[in-house]
PDB file of C-alpha atoms in Angstrom:
ATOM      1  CA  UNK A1442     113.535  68.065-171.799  1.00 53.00           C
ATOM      2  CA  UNK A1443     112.608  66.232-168.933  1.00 59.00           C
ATOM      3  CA  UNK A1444     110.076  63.303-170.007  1.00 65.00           C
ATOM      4  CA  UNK A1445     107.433  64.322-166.683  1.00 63.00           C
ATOM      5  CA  UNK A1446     107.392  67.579-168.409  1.00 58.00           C
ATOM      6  CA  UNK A1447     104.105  68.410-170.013  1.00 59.00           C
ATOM      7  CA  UNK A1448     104.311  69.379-173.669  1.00 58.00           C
ATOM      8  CA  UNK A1449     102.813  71.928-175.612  1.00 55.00           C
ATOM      9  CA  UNK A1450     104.205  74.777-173.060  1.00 56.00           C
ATOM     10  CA  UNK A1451     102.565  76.922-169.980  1.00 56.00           C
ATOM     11  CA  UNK A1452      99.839  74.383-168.410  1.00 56.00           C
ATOM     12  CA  UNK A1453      96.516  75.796-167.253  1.00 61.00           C
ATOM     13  CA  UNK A1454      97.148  75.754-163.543  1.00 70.00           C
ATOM     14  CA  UNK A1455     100.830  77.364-163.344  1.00 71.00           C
ATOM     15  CA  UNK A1456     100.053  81.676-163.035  1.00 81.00           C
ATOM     16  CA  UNK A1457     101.204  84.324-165.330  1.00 84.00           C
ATOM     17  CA  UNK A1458     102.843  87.457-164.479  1.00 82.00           C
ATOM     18  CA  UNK A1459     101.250  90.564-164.452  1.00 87.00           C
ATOM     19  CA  UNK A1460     102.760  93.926-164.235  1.00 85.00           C
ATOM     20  CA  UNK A1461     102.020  94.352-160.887  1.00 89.00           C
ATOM     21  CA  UNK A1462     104.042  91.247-160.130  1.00 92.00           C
ATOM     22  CA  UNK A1463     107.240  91.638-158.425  1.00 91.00           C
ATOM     23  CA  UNK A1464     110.273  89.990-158.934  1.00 91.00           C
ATOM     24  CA  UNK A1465     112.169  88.845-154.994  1.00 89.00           C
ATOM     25  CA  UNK A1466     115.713  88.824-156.770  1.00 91.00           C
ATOM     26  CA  UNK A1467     116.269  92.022-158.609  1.00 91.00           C
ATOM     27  CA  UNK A1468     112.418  93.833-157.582  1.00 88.00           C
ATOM     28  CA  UNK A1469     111.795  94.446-160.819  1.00 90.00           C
ATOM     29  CA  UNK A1470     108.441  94.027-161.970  1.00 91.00           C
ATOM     30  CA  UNK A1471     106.743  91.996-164.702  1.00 91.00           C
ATOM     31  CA  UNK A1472     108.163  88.514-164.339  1.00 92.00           C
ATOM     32  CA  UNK A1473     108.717  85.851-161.523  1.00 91.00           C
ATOM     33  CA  UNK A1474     112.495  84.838-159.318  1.00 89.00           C
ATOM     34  CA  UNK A1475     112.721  81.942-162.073  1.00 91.00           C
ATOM     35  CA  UNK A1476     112.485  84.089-165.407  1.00 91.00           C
ATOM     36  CA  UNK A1477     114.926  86.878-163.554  1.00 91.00           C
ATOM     37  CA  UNK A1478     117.637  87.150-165.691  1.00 91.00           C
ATOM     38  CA  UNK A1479     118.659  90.546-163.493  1.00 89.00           C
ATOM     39  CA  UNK A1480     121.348  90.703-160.779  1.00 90.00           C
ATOM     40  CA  UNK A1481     120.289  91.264-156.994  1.00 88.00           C
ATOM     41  CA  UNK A1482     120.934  95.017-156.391  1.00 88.00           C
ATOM     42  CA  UNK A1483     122.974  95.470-153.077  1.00 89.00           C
ATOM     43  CA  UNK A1484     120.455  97.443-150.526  1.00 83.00           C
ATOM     44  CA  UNK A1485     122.115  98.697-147.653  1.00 85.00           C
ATOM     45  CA  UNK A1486     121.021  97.826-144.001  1.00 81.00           C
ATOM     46  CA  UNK A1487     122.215  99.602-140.635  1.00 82.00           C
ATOM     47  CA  UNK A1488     124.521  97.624-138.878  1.00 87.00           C
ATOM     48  CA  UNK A1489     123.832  96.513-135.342  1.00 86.00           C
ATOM     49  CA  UNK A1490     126.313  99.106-133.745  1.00 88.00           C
ATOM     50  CA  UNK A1491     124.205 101.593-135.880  1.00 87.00           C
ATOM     51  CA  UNK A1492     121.160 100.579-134.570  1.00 83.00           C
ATOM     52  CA  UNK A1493     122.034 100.367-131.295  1.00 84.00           C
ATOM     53  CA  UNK A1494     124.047 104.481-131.228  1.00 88.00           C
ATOM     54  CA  UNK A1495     120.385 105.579-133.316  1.00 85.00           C
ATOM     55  CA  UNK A1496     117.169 105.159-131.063  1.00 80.00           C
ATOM     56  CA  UNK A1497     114.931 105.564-133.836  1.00 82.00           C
ATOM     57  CA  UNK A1498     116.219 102.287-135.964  1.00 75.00           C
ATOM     58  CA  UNK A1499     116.484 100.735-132.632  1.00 72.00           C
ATOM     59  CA  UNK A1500     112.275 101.822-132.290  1.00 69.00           C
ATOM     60  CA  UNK A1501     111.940  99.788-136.014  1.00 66.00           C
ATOM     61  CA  UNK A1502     113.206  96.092-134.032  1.00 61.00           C
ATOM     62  CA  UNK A1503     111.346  97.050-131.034  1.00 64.00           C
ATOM     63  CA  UNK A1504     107.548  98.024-131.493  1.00 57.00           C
ATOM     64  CA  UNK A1505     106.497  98.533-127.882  1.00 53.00           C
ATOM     65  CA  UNK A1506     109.512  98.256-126.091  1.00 57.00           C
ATOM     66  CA  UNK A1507     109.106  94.424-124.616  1.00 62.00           C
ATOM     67  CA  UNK A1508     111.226  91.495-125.705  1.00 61.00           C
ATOM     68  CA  UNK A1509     109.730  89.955-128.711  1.00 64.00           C
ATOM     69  CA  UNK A1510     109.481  86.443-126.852  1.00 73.00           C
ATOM     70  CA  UNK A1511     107.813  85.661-123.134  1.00 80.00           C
ATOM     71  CA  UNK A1512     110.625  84.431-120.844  1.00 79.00           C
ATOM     72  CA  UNK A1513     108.646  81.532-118.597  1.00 81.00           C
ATOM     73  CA  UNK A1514     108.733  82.155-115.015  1.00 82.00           C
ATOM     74  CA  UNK A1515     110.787  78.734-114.543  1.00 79.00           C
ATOM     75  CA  UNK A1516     113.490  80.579-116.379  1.00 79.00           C
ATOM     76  CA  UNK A1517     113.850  83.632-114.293  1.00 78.00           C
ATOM     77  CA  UNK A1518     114.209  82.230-110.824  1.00 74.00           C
ATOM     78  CA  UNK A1519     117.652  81.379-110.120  1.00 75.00           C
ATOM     79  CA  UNK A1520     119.345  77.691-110.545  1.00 71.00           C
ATOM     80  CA  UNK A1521     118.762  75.818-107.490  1.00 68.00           C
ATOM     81  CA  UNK A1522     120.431  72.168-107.557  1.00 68.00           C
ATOM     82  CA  UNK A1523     118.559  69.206-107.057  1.00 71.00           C
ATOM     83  CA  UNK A1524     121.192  66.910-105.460  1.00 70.00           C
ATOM     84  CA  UNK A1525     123.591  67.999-102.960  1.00 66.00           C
ATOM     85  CA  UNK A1526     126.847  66.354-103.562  1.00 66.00           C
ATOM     86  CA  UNK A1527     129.229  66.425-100.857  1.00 66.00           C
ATOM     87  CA  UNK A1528     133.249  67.826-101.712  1.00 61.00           C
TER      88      UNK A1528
END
């Protein structure tokens, strides 16, 4: 036991489980990630190919249709150099 630990068990502060808790390793409920002594069940996720062939997992990535980040303006004209170096 580690001697920073305090004694006489759960403190006041730390939160208990309820039922409708929900564990993020095996997504059982009940009990926290730390007190899991489950395994992670394997859930299966299209694979890119699959979601590029299917257009309605491709819809799930893409809610309206527009790239996800704003490309600047500065990055859509073309390179221009700003020395010209002689050959």
């Amino acid at each position: 036991m580690s001697k920073y630990a305090p004694h006489g068990g759960r403190s006041s502060n730390q939160p208990r489980a309820t039922s409708s808790t929900i564990c993020q390793k095996c997504l059982g409920r009940g009990h926290f990630i730390y007190e899991c002594k489950g395994s992670r069940p394997y859930l299966t996720r299209p694979s890119r190919t699959q979601q590029l062939e299917n257009p309605k997992l491709l819809a799930k990535l893409k809610a309206d249709g527009k790239p996800s980040v704003e490309v600047p303006e500065e990055f859509k004209r073309p390179y221009v150099p700003f020395f010209d170096i002689p050959v």
